[in-house]
GROMACS .gro file of N, CA and C in nm:
model
  441
    1MET      N    1  -1.733  -0.140  -1.310
    1MET     CA    2  -1.735  -0.173  -1.148
    1MET      C    3  -1.641  -0.294  -1.096
    2ILE      N    4  -1.566  -0.283  -1.002
    2ILE     CA    5  -1.463  -0.364  -0.947
    2ILE      C    6  -1.517  -0.472  -0.877
    3ASP      N    7  -1.444  -0.598  -0.922
    3ASP     CA    8  -1.531  -0.708  -0.890
    3ASP      C    9  -1.474  -0.719  -0.728
    4THR      N   10  -1.502  -0.685  -0.616
    4THR     CA   11  -1.501  -0.714  -0.505
    4THR      C   12  -1.481  -0.826  -0.407
    5SER      N   13  -1.533  -0.938  -0.517
    5SER     CA   14  -1.530  -1.067  -0.435
    5SER      C   15  -1.404  -1.160  -0.466
    6LYS      N   16  -1.327  -1.086  -0.525
    6LYS     CA   17  -1.166  -1.145  -0.613
    6LYS      C   18  -1.083  -1.041  -0.474
    7GLY      N   19  -1.009  -1.136  -0.443
    7GLY     CA   20  -0.912  -1.035  -0.373
    7GLY      C   21  -0.806  -1.126  -0.267
    8LEU      N   22  -0.732  -1.038  -0.192
    8LEU     CA   23  -0.634  -1.101  -0.112
    8LEU      C   24  -0.643  -1.034   0.010
    9ILE      N   25  -0.582  -1.134   0.136
    9ILE     CA   26  -0.562  -1.058   0.289
    9ILE      C   27  -0.453  -1.111   0.317
   10LEU      N   28  -0.357  -1.018   0.374
   10LEU     CA   29  -0.224  -1.045   0.410
   10LEU      C   30  -0.206  -0.972   0.537
   11VAL      N   31  -0.143  -1.042   0.663
   11VAL     CA   32  -0.133  -0.968   0.793
   11VAL      C   33  -0.011  -1.009   0.835
   12ARG      N   34   0.061  -0.883   0.896
   12ARG     CA   35   0.180  -0.840   0.975
   12ARG      C   36   0.150  -0.808   1.104
   13THR      N   37   0.261  -0.838   1.189
   13THR     CA   38   0.258  -0.764   1.284
   13THR      C   39   0.426  -0.710   1.308
   14PHE      N   40   0.410  -0.560   1.320
   14PHE     CA   41   0.546  -0.503   1.335
   14PHE      C   42   0.561  -0.479   1.465
   15ASP      N   43   0.701  -0.459   1.511
   15ASP     CA   44   0.753  -0.398   1.642
   15ASP      C   45   0.752  -0.238   1.625
   16ALA      N   46   0.611  -0.167   1.635
   16ALA     CA   47   0.631  -0.033   1.612
   16ALA      C   48   0.446   0.029   1.632
   17THR      N   49   0.454   0.111   1.666
   17THR     CA   50   0.316   0.169   1.719
   17THR      C   51   0.247   0.191   1.594
   18PRO      N   52   0.099   0.210   1.589
   18PRO     CA   53   0.010   0.201   1.506
   18PRO      C   54   0.020   0.357   1.453
   19GLU      N   55   0.075   0.453   1.521
   19GLU     CA   56   0.107   0.602   1.450
   19GLU      C   57   0.241   0.585   1.368
   20GLU      N   58   0.347   0.514   1.420
   20GLU     CA   59   0.436   0.506   1.302
   20GLU      C   60   0.440   0.412   1.166
   21VAL      N   61   0.339   0.314   1.187
   21VAL     CA   62   0.272   0.240   1.072
   21VAL      C   63   0.195   0.360   0.982
   22TRP      N   64   0.121   0.443   1.018
   22TRP     CA   65   0.070   0.504   0.989
   22TRP      C   66   0.136   0.580   0.902
   23LYS      N   67   0.212   0.670   0.977
   23LYS     CA   68   0.339   0.772   0.910
   23LYS      C   69   0.392   0.704   0.769
   24ALA      N   70   0.426   0.573   0.797
   24ALA     CA   71   0.494   0.508   0.712
   24ALA      C   72   0.410   0.495   0.548
   25TRP      N   73   0.273   0.473   0.575
   25TRP     CA   74   0.176   0.486   0.423
   25TRP      C   75   0.109   0.626   0.410
   26THR      N   76   0.152   0.723   0.475
   26THR     CA   77   0.083   0.841   0.469
   26THR      C   78   0.200   0.950   0.465
   27ASP      N   79   0.327   0.949   0.444
   27ASP     CA   80   0.426   1.042   0.478
   27ASP      C   81   0.510   0.989   0.312
   28PRO      N   82   0.524   1.085   0.242
   28PRO     CA   83   0.599   1.051   0.130
   28PRO      C   84   0.736   1.009   0.122
   29GLY      N   85   0.798   1.104   0.239
   29GLY     CA   86   0.960   1.053   0.237
   29GLY      C   87   0.943   0.904   0.341
   30SER      N   88   0.861   0.876   0.378
   30SER     CA   89   0.887   0.745   0.454
   30SER      C   90   0.807   0.639   0.339
   31ALA      N   91   0.710   0.668   0.279
   31ALA     CA   92   0.676   0.579   0.154
   31ALA      C   93   0.743   0.548   0.045
   32ALA      N   94   0.860   0.642   0.012
   32ALA     CA   95   0.985   0.639  -0.085
   32ALA      C   96   1.078   0.546  -0.018
   33GLN      N   97   1.053   0.503   0.114
   33GLN     CA   98   1.167   0.384   0.196
   33GLN      C   99   1.150   0.269   0.160
   34TRP      N  100   1.008   0.246   0.153
   34TRP     CA  101   0.972   0.088   0.142
   34TRP      C  102   0.876   0.047   0.052
   35TRP      N  103   0.789   0.126  -0.035
   35TRP     CA  104   0.693   0.111  -0.114
   35TRP      C  105   0.715   0.039  -0.241
   36HIS      N  106   0.778  -0.039  -0.262
   36HIS     CA  107   0.794  -0.154  -0.378
   36HIS      C  108   0.891  -0.259  -0.307
   37PRO      N  109   0.846  -0.371  -0.405
   37PRO     CA  110   0.915  -0.492  -0.406
   37PRO      C  111   1.029  -0.511  -0.429
   38ARG      N  112   1.112  -0.622  -0.363
   38ARG     CA  113   1.260  -0.644  -0.388
   38ARG      C  114   1.321  -0.606  -0.534
   39GLY      N  115   1.424  -0.565  -0.524
   39GLY     CA  116   1.507  -0.543  -0.690
   39GLY      C  117   1.424  -0.418  -0.758
   40THR      N  118   1.347  -0.323  -0.685
   40THR     CA  119   1.298  -0.229  -0.699
   40THR      C  120   1.343  -0.106  -0.596
   41SER      N  121   1.337   0.006  -0.638
   41SER     CA  122   1.341   0.139  -0.556
   41SER      C  123   1.230   0.257  -0.599
   42THR      N  124   1.193   0.298  -0.478
   42THR     CA  125   1.091   0.457  -0.539
   42THR      C  126   1.128   0.561  -0.530
   43PRO      N  127   1.215   0.628  -0.616
   43PRO     CA  128   1.271   0.786  -0.563
   43PRO      C  129   1.172   0.870  -0.477
   44ARG      N  130   1.206   0.918  -0.409
   44ARG     CA  131   1.158   1.016  -0.326
   44ARG      C  132   1.085   1.143  -0.417
   45GLU      N  133   1.131   1.177  -0.552
   45GLU     CA  134   1.079   1.303  -0.598
   45GLU      C  135   0.964   1.246  -0.665
   46THR      N  136   0.937   1.109  -0.667
   46THR     CA  137   0.803   1.044  -0.772
   46THR      C  138   0.685   1.025  -0.666
   47VAL      N  139   0.703   1.026  -0.548
   47VAL     CA  140   0.595   1.043  -0.451
   47VAL      C  141   0.516   1.159  -0.403
   48GLU      N  142   0.379   1.167  -0.442
   48GLU     CA  143   0.291   1.267  -0.408
   48GLU      C  144   0.204   1.206  -0.366
   49MET      N  145   0.162   1.260  -0.212
   49MET     CA  146   0.055   1.228  -0.174
   49MET      C  147  -0.079   1.348  -0.143
   50ASP      N  148  -0.144   1.321  -0.127
   50ASP     CA  149  -0.297   1.433  -0.067
   50ASP      C  150  -0.361   1.350  -0.009
   51THR      N  151  -0.310   1.353   0.134
   51THR     CA  152  -0.359   1.232   0.210
   51THR      C  153  -0.487   1.286   0.296
   52ARG      N  154  -0.607   1.263   0.179
   52ARG     CA  155  -0.761   1.325   0.230
   52ARG      C  156  -0.841   1.248   0.190
   53VAL      N  157  -0.972   1.214   0.231
   53VAL     CA  158  -1.060   1.164   0.145
   53VAL      C  159  -1.065   1.252   0.039
   54GLY      N  160  -1.063   1.146  -0.096
   54GLY     CA  161  -1.090   1.218  -0.224
   54GLY      C  162  -0.947   1.279  -0.291
   55GLY      N  163  -0.859   1.269  -0.238
   55GLY     CA  164  -0.703   1.327  -0.259
   55GLY      C  165  -0.633   1.183  -0.324
   56ARG      N  166  -0.526   1.243  -0.411
   56ARG     CA  167  -0.483   1.143  -0.518
   56ARG      C  168  -0.347   1.128  -0.448
   57TYR      N  169  -0.302   1.003  -0.492
   57TYR     CA  170  -0.138   0.995  -0.451
   57TYR      C  171  -0.086   0.902  -0.597
   58THR      N  172   0.066   0.951  -0.627
   58THR     CA  173   0.105   0.849  -0.711
   58THR      C  174   0.256   0.826  -0.659
   59TYR      N  175   0.353   0.746  -0.705
   59TYR     CA  176   0.440   0.699  -0.689
   59TYR      C  177   0.502   0.587  -0.802
   60THR      N  178   0.629   0.601  -0.834
   60THR     CA  179   0.709   0.514  -0.930
   60THR      C  180   0.807   0.411  -0.891
   61MET      N  181   0.786   0.308  -0.918
   61MET     CA  182   0.863   0.209  -0.880
   61MET      C  183   0.966   0.165  -0.994
   62VAL      N  184   1.081   0.174  -0.981
   62VAL     CA  185   1.230   0.163  -1.082
   62VAL      C  186   1.259   0.021  -1.066
   63ASN      N  187   1.284  -0.050  -1.174
   63ASN     CA  188   1.351  -0.184  -1.146
   63ASN      C  189   1.489  -0.146  -1.131
   64ASP      N  190   1.546  -0.152  -1.048
   64ASP     CA  191   1.682  -0.153  -1.030
   64ASP      C  192   1.779  -0.179  -1.160
   65ALA      N  193   1.779  -0.254  -1.184
   65ALA     CA  194   1.870  -0.353  -1.295
   65ALA      C  195   1.831  -0.284  -1.426
   66THR      N  196   1.704  -0.277  -1.488
   66THR     CA  197   1.699  -0.217  -1.586
   66THR      C  198   1.655  -0.091  -1.603
   67GLY      N  199   1.610   0.008  -1.502
   67GLY     CA  200   1.541   0.101  -1.510
   67GLY      C  201   1.410   0.119  -1.537
   68GLU      N  202   1.348  -0.008  -1.589
   68GLU     CA  203   1.186   0.034  -1.640
   68GLU      C  204   1.143   0.097  -1.525
   69LYS      N  205   1.032   0.160  -1.554
   69LYS     CA  206   0.951   0.241  -1.471
   69LYS      C  207   0.793   0.206  -1.433
   70VAL      N  208   0.752   0.211  -1.337
   70VAL     CA  209   0.585   0.181  -1.334
   70VAL      C  210   0.570   0.248  -1.247
   71VAL      N  211   0.462   0.380  -1.315
   71VAL     CA  212   0.406   0.450  -1.213
   71VAL      C  213   0.251   0.392  -1.172
   72THR      N  214   0.241   0.406  -1.028
   72THR     CA  215   0.114   0.383  -0.960
   72THR      C  216   0.068   0.476  -0.884
   73GLY      N  217  -0.097   0.479  -0.866
   73GLY     CA  218  -0.169   0.577  -0.769
   73GLY      C  219  -0.258   0.567  -0.776
   74GLY      N  220  -0.370   0.657  -0.705
   74GLY     CA  221  -0.491   0.627  -0.688
   74GLY      C  222  -0.586   0.710  -0.645
   75VAL      N  223  -0.693   0.707  -0.517
   75VAL     CA  224  -0.785   0.797  -0.446
   75VAL      C  225  -0.806   0.736  -0.329
   76TYR      N  226  -0.765   0.801  -0.231
   76TYR     CA  227  -0.795   0.793  -0.085
   76TYR      C  228  -0.940   0.773  -0.051
   77ARG      N  229  -0.979   0.637   0.005
   77ARG     CA  230  -1.153   0.672   0.013
   77ARG      C  231  -1.191   0.704   0.161
   78GLU      N  232  -1.057   0.638   0.222
   78GLU     CA  233  -1.128   0.654   0.406
   78GLU      C  234  -0.986   0.697   0.480
   79LEU      N  235  -0.982   0.739   0.553
   79LEU     CA  236  -0.869   0.751   0.654
   79LEU      C  237  -0.931   0.798   0.799
   80VAL      N  238  -0.859   0.730   0.844
   80VAL     CA  239  -0.920   0.720   1.025
   80VAL      C  240  -0.768   0.721   1.090
   81PRO      N  241  -0.731   0.831   1.128
   81PRO     CA  242  -0.577   0.803   1.142
   81PRO      C  243  -0.560   0.720   1.262
   82PHE      N  244  -0.454   0.635   1.248
   82PHE     CA  245  -0.372   0.527   1.317
   82PHE      C  246  -0.471   0.411   1.339
   83GLU      N  247  -0.575   0.387   1.251
   83GLU     CA  248  -0.649   0.306   1.261
   83GLU      C  249  -0.710   0.213   1.132
   84ARG      N  250  -0.695   0.284   1.023
   84ARG     CA  251  -0.785   0.236   0.889
   84ARG      C  252  -0.794   0.347   0.772
   85LEU      N  253  -0.698   0.294   0.637
   85LEU     CA  254  -0.666   0.382   0.536
   85LEU      C  255  -0.706   0.305   0.409
   86ALA      N  256  -0.780   0.333   0.356
   86ALA     CA  257  -0.870   0.263   0.199
   86ALA      C  258  -0.812   0.370   0.094
   87PHE      N  259  -0.779   0.308  -0.008
   87PHE     CA  260  -0.740   0.405  -0.133
   87PHE      C  261  -0.756   0.302  -0.251
   88THR      N  262  -0.751   0.355  -0.364
   88THR     CA  263  -0.788   0.278  -0.487
   88THR      C  264  -0.646   0.253  -0.526
   89TRP      N  265  -0.602   0.150  -0.600
   89TRP     CA  266  -0.448   0.106  -0.626
   89TRP      C  267  -0.451   0.051  -0.783
   90GLY      N  268  -0.357   0.148  -0.854
   90GLY     CA  269  -0.363   0.093  -1.001
   90GLY      C  270  -0.309   0.206  -1.083
   91HIS      N  271  -0.363   0.242  -1.204
   91HIS     CA  272  -0.319   0.361  -1.261
   91HIS      C  273  -0.373   0.493  -1.226
   92PRO      N  274  -0.262   0.618  -1.232
   92PRO     CA  275  -0.281   0.730  -1.136
   92PRO      C  276  -0.413   0.798  -1.206
   93ASP      N  277  -0.437   0.756  -1.340
   93ASP     CA  278  -0.536   0.814  -1.403
   93ASP      C  279  -0.670   0.727  -1.439
   94GLY      N  280  -0.656   0.628  -1.353
   94GLY     CA  281  -0.798   0.478  -1.386
   94GLY      C  282  -0.900   0.580  -1.315
   95ASP      N  283  -1.001   0.523  -1.355
   95ASP     CA  284  -1.152   0.546  -1.318
   95ASP      C  285  -1.137   0.465  -1.150
   96PRO      N  286  -1.171   0.534  -1.072
   96PRO     CA  287  -1.152   0.469  -0.964
   96PRO      C  288  -1.257   0.411  -0.883
   97ASP      N  289  -1.366   0.395  -0.988
   97ASP     CA  290  -1.472   0.276  -0.985
   97ASP      C  291  -1.428   0.153  -1.060
   98ASP      N  292  -1.338   0.170  -1.099
   98ASP     CA  293  -1.308   0.022  -1.161
   98ASP      C  294  -1.124   0.024  -1.155
   99THR      N  295  -1.101   0.011  -1.034
   99THR     CA  296  -0.965   0.024  -0.992
   99THR      C  297  -0.978  -0.095  -0.843
  100PRO      N  298  -0.871  -0.192  -0.848
  100PRO     CA  299  -0.873  -0.228  -0.696
  100PRO      C  300  -0.878  -0.159  -0.594
  101VAL      N  301  -0.904  -0.193  -0.469
  101VAL     CA  302  -0.901  -0.103  -0.378
  101VAL      C  303  -0.829  -0.191  -0.233
  102VAL      N  304  -0.746  -0.091  -0.180
  102VAL     CA  305  -0.666  -0.135  -0.057
  102VAL      C  306  -0.735  -0.081   0.085
  103THR      N  307  -0.705  -0.174   0.163
  103THR     CA  308  -0.788  -0.115   0.267
  103THR      C  309  -0.690  -0.168   0.376
  104VAL      N  310  -0.630  -0.089   0.481
  104VAL     CA  311  -0.497  -0.119   0.537
  104VAL      C  312  -0.576  -0.092   0.710
  105THR      N  313  -0.561  -0.191   0.779
  105THR     CA  314  -0.656  -0.162   0.910
  105THR      C  315  -0.537  -0.165   1.014
  106LEU      N  316  -0.508  -0.097   1.105
  106LEU     CA  317  -0.410  -0.123   1.231
  106LEU      C  318  -0.468  -0.148   1.346
  107GLU      N  319  -0.412  -0.232   1.401
  107GLU     CA  320  -0.473  -0.245   1.570
  107GLU      C  321  -0.315  -0.267   1.658
  108PRO      N  322  -0.354  -0.196   1.754
  108PRO     CA  323  -0.268  -0.238   1.833
  108PRO      C  324  -0.251  -0.364   1.926
  109VAL      N  325  -0.132  -0.424   1.950
  109VAL     CA  326  -0.094  -0.554   2.027
  109VAL      C  327   0.002  -0.544   2.108
  110SER      N  328   0.036  -0.640   2.192
  110SER     CA  329   0.118  -0.629   2.259
  110SER      C  330   0.250  -0.635   2.221
  111GLU      N  331   0.266  -0.692   2.090
  111GLU     CA  332   0.392  -0.694   2.012
  111GLU      C  333   0.416  -0.570   1.944
  112GLY      N  334   0.301  -0.505   1.927
  112GLY     CA  335   0.327  -0.317   1.881
  112GLY      C  336   0.196  -0.356   1.777
  113THR      N  337   0.216  -0.364   1.658
  113THR     CA  338   0.101  -0.330   1.556
  113THR      C  339   0.072  -0.449   1.446
  114ARG      N  340  -0.050  -0.465   1.471
  114ARG     CA  341  -0.095  -0.590   1.366
  114ARG      C  342  -0.187  -0.520   1.283
  115MET      N  343  -0.098  -0.556   1.134
  115MET     CA  344  -0.146  -0.494   1.010
  115MET      C  345  -0.277  -0.593   0.923
  116THR      N  346  -0.360  -0.543   0.875
  116THR     CA  347  -0.437  -0.643   0.815
  116THR      C  348  -0.438  -0.555   0.666
  117PHE      N  349  -0.393  -0.616   0.595
  117PHE     CA  350  -0.411  -0.558   0.413
  117PHE      C  351  -0.486  -0.627   0.372
  118ASP      N  352  -0.564  -0.585   0.309
  118ASP     CA  353  -0.691  -0.599   0.203
  118ASP      C  354  -0.697  -0.560   0.087
  119LEU      N  355  -0.678  -0.610  -0.039
  119LEU     CA  356  -0.683  -0.588  -0.153
  119LEU      C  357  -0.771  -0.651  -0.226
  120ARG      N  358  -0.888  -0.588  -0.282
  120ARG     CA  359  -1.003  -0.665  -0.350
  120ARG      C  360  -1.025  -0.566  -0.520
  121GLY      N  361  -1.075  -0.695  -0.593
  121GLY     CA  362  -1.043  -0.623  -0.740
  121GLY      C  363  -0.931  -0.723  -0.802
  122VAL      N  364  -0.867  -0.774  -0.762
  122VAL     CA  365  -0.753  -0.877  -0.843
  122VAL      C  366  -0.747  -1.016  -0.752
  123GLU      N  367  -0.727  -1.104  -0.836
  123GLU     CA  368  -0.717  -1.241  -0.771
  123GLU      C  369  -0.581  -1.242  -0.712
  124GLY      N  370  -0.519  -1.325  -0.629
  124GLY     CA  371  -0.389  -1.348  -0.561
  124GLY      C  372  -0.368  -1.456  -0.474
  125PHE      N  373  -0.282  -1.540  -0.474
  125PHE     CA  374  -0.238  -1.623  -0.425
  125PHE      C  375  -0.117  -1.652  -0.392
  126GLU      N  376  -0.053  -1.730  -0.277
  126GLU     CA  377   0.116  -1.722  -0.270
  126GLU      C  378   0.159  -1.817  -0.393
  127GLY      N  379   0.264  -1.785  -0.432
  127GLY     CA  380   0.357  -1.818  -0.561
  127GLY      C  381   0.285  -1.768  -0.693
  128ASP      N  382   0.198  -1.660  -0.686
  128ASP     CA  383   0.164  -1.626  -0.824
  128ASP      C  384   0.258  -1.537  -0.891
  129GLY      N  385   0.366  -1.494  -0.802
  129GLY     CA  386   0.429  -1.398  -0.923
  129GLY      C  387   0.404  -1.283  -0.928
  130SER      N  388   0.269  -1.245  -0.886
  130SER     CA  389   0.191  -1.128  -0.923
  130SER      C  390   0.176  -1.038  -0.801
  131PHE      N  391   0.038  -1.032  -0.805
  131PHE     CA  392  -0.011  -0.956  -0.665
  131PHE      C  393   0.008  -0.989  -0.519
  132HIS      N  394  -0.013  -1.107  -0.523
  132HIS     CA  395   0.004  -1.177  -0.380
  132HIS      C  396   0.153  -1.145  -0.317
  133ASP      N  397   0.217  -1.226  -0.442
  133ASP     CA  398   0.367  -1.209  -0.392
  133ASP      C  399   0.430  -1.062  -0.392
  134GLY      N  400   0.410  -1.002  -0.500
  134GLY     CA  401   0.451  -0.868  -0.500
  134GLY      C  402   0.406  -0.788  -0.361
  135TRP      N  403   0.285  -0.793  -0.312
  135TRP     CA  404   0.260  -0.738  -0.219
  135TRP      C  405   0.330  -0.781  -0.085
  136ALA      N  406   0.357  -0.895  -0.091
  136ALA     CA  407   0.418  -0.959   0.047
  136ALA      C  408   0.571  -0.909   0.052
  137GLU      N  409   0.626  -0.898  -0.074
  137GLU     CA  410   0.744  -0.853  -0.048
  137GLU      C  411   0.751  -0.708  -0.018
  138VAL      N  412   0.662  -0.618  -0.058
  138VAL     CA  413   0.619  -0.505  -0.027
  138VAL      C  414   0.607  -0.476   0.112
  139LEU      N  415   0.531  -0.530   0.186
  139LEU     CA  416   0.533  -0.543   0.315
  139LEU      C  417   0.620  -0.594   0.422
  140ASP      N  418   0.666  -0.697   0.344
  140ASP     CA  419   0.822  -0.737   0.419
  140ASP      C  420   0.925  -0.576   0.423
  141SER      N  421   0.893  -0.505   0.302
  141SER     CA  422   1.002  -0.376   0.301
  141SER      C  423   0.944  -0.293   0.442
  142LEU      N  424   0.789  -0.305   0.414
  142LEU     CA  425   0.769  -0.215   0.525
  142LEU      C  426   0.773  -0.256   0.682
  143GLY      N  427   0.795  -0.398   0.679
  143GLY     CA  428   0.843  -0.453   0.828
  143GLY      C  429   1.002  -0.392   0.842
  144GLY      N  430   1.088  -0.424   0.743
  144GLY     CA  431   1.194  -0.363   0.766
  144GLY      C  432   1.236  -0.196   0.764
  145PHE      N  433   1.118  -0.129   0.715
  145PHE     CA  434   1.102   0.007   0.742
  145PHE      C  435   1.066   0.051   0.927
  146VAL      N  436   0.933   0.012   0.965
  146VAL     CA  437   0.888   0.019   1.066
  146VAL      C  438   0.971  -0.073   1.207
  147GLY      N  439   1.057  -0.182   1.170
  147GLY     CA  440   1.100  -0.226   1.284
  147GLY      C  441   1.017  -0.342   1.272
   0.00000   0.00000   0.00000
């Protein structure tokens, strides 16, 4: 079972509606545009999403310099359109009960949308060169995509 006492939280405010941010997380064509850290890309043909509770998703990040590929995926646990999205995150065939869980919460604010990203099951801290820093770059990419 995953240790949910470990984790990290990142908060971003985007100049976009909750609907636009939601679509970025749940539409394969949109996700391919941003769901990767700097120096990598996510080819559209590698993104599959069955956006329903119990549905699975997969995507492949490709290192732009080396061509190395990392396949990631998981299972959707909760979908409340334009408000909350929860899914496991790790190896696509991993045991969902032993895989980190991401919860994305969207809140309309005067500046657009405040998004809280909560990753449970791994340790992360600013400057770790791993979970925290990788997701911070991914969320920066999301901000560039949605505005």
